[in-house]
mmCIF file of C-alpha atoms in Angstrom:
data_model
loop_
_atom_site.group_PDB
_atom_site.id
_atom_site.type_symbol
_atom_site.label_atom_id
_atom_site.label_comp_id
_atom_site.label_asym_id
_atom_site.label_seq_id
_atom_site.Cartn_x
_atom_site.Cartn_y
_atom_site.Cartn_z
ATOM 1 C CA UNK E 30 -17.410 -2.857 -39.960
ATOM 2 C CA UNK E 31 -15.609 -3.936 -37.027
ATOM 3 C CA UNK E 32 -16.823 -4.181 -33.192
ATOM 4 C CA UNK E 33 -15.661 -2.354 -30.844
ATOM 5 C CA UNK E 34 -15.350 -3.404 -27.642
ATOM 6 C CA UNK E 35 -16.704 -1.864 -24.625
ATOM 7 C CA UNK E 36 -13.717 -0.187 -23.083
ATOM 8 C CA UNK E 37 -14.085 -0.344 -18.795
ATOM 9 C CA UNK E 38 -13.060 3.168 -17.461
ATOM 10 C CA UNK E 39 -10.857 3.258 -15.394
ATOM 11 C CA UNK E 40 -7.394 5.588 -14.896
ATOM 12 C CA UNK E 41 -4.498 4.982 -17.605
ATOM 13 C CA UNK E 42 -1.308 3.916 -15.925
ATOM 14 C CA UNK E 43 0.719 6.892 -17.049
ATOM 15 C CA UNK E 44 -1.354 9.136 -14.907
ATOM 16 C CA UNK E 45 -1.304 6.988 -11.992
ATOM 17 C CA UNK E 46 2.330 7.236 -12.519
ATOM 18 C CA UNK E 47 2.766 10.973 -12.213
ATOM 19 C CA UNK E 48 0.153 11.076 -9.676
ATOM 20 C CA UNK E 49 2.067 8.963 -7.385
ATOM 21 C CA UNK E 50 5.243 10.226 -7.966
ATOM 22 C CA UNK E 51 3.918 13.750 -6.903
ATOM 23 C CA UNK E 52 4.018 12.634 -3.125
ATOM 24 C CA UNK E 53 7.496 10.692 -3.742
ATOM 25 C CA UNK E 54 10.482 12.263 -1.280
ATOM 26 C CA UNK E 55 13.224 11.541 -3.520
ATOM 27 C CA UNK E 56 14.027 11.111 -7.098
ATOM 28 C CA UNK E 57 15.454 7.591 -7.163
ATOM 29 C CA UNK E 58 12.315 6.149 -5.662
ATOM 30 C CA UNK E 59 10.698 4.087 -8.435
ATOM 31 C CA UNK E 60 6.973 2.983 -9.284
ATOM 32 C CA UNK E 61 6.800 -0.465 -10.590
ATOM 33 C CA UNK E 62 4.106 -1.432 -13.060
ATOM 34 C CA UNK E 63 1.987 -3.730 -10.434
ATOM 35 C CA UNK E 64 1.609 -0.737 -7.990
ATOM 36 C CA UNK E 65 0.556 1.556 -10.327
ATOM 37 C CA UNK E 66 -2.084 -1.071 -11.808
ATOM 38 C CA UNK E 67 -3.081 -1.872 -8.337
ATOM 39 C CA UNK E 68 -3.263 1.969 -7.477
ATOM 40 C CA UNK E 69 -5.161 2.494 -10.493
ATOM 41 C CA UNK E 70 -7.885 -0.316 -9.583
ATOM 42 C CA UNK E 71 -8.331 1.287 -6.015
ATOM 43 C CA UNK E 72 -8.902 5.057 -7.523
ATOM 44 C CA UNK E 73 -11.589 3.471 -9.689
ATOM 45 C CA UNK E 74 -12.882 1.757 -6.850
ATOM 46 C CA UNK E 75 -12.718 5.162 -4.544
ATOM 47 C CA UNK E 76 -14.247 6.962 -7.502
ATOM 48 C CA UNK E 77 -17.130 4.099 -8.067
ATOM 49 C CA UNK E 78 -18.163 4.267 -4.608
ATOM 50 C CA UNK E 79 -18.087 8.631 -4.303
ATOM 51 C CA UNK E 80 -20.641 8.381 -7.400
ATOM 52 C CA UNK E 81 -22.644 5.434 -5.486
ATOM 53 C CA UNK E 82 -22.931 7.319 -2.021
ATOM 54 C CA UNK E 83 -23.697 10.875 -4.237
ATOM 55 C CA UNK E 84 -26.663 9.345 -5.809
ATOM 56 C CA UNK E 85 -28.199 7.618 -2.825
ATOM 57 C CA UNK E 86 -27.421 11.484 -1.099
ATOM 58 C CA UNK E 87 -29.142 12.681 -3.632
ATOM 59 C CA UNK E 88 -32.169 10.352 -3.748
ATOM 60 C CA UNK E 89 -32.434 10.635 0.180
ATOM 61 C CA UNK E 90 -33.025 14.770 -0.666
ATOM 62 C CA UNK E 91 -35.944 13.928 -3.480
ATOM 63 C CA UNK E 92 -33.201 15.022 -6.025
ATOM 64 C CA UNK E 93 -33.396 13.850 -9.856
ATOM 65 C CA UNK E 94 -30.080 14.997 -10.345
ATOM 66 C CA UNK E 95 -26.739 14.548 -8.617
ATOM 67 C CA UNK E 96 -25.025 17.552 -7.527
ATOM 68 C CA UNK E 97 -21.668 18.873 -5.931
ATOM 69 C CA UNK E 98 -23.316 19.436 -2.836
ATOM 70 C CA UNK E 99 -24.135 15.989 -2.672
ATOM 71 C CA UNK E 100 -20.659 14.674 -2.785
ATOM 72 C CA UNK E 101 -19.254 17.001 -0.854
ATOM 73 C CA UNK E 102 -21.833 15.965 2.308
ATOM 74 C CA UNK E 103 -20.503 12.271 1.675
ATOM 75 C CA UNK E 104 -16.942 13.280 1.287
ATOM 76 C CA UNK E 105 -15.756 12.875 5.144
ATOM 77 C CA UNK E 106 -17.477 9.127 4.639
ATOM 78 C CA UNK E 107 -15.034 8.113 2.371
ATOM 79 C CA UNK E 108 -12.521 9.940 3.940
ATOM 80 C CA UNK E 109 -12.910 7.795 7.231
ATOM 81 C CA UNK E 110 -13.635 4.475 5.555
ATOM 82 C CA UNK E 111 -10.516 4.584 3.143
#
C-alpha cells in the first residue's frame, strides 16, 4: 500500500485566482502565479488566526465548543489588525 502524505490545507490557487479577480477594475489586469501563492498563504494565515482567537473566545466563556458567536465577537480584531 502506498503512504500518503499529509496534505497542509490551505486554499488551491485557482480559487485565489477568481477570488482576486472579483475586485479587479478591468479585464486586462492580470494575476501572476507568485501573488496568488502569496495571497493564498495570507488567507490561510487570516483563517488560522480567526480559528485561534474563536477558541480562546470560547474558552474565556467556559465553552467546550466553538461557536459562530464566538467568531463573530473577535471579528472587528482581525479586522483592525489586518
Amino acid at each position: 500500500m502506498a503512504e500518503q502524505q499529509d496534505a497542509v490545507p490551505g486554499f488551491r490557487k485557482d480559487t485565489v485566482d477568481k477570488l482576486l479577480k472579483g475586485f479587479f477594475k478591468e479585464e486586462k489586469n492580470k494575476l501572476s502565479g507568485d501573488a496568488a501563492l502569496l495571497m493564498a498563504e495570507l488567507l490561510k494565515v487570516f483563517v488560522e488566526e480567526a480559528a485561534v482567537r474563536s477558541l480562546k473566545q470560547a474558552e474565556t466563556e467556559d465553552c467546550n465548543q466553538v461557536d459562530i458567536e464566538h467568531f463573530e465577537k473577535i471579528l472587528p480584531q482581525l479586522l483592525l489588525d489586518f
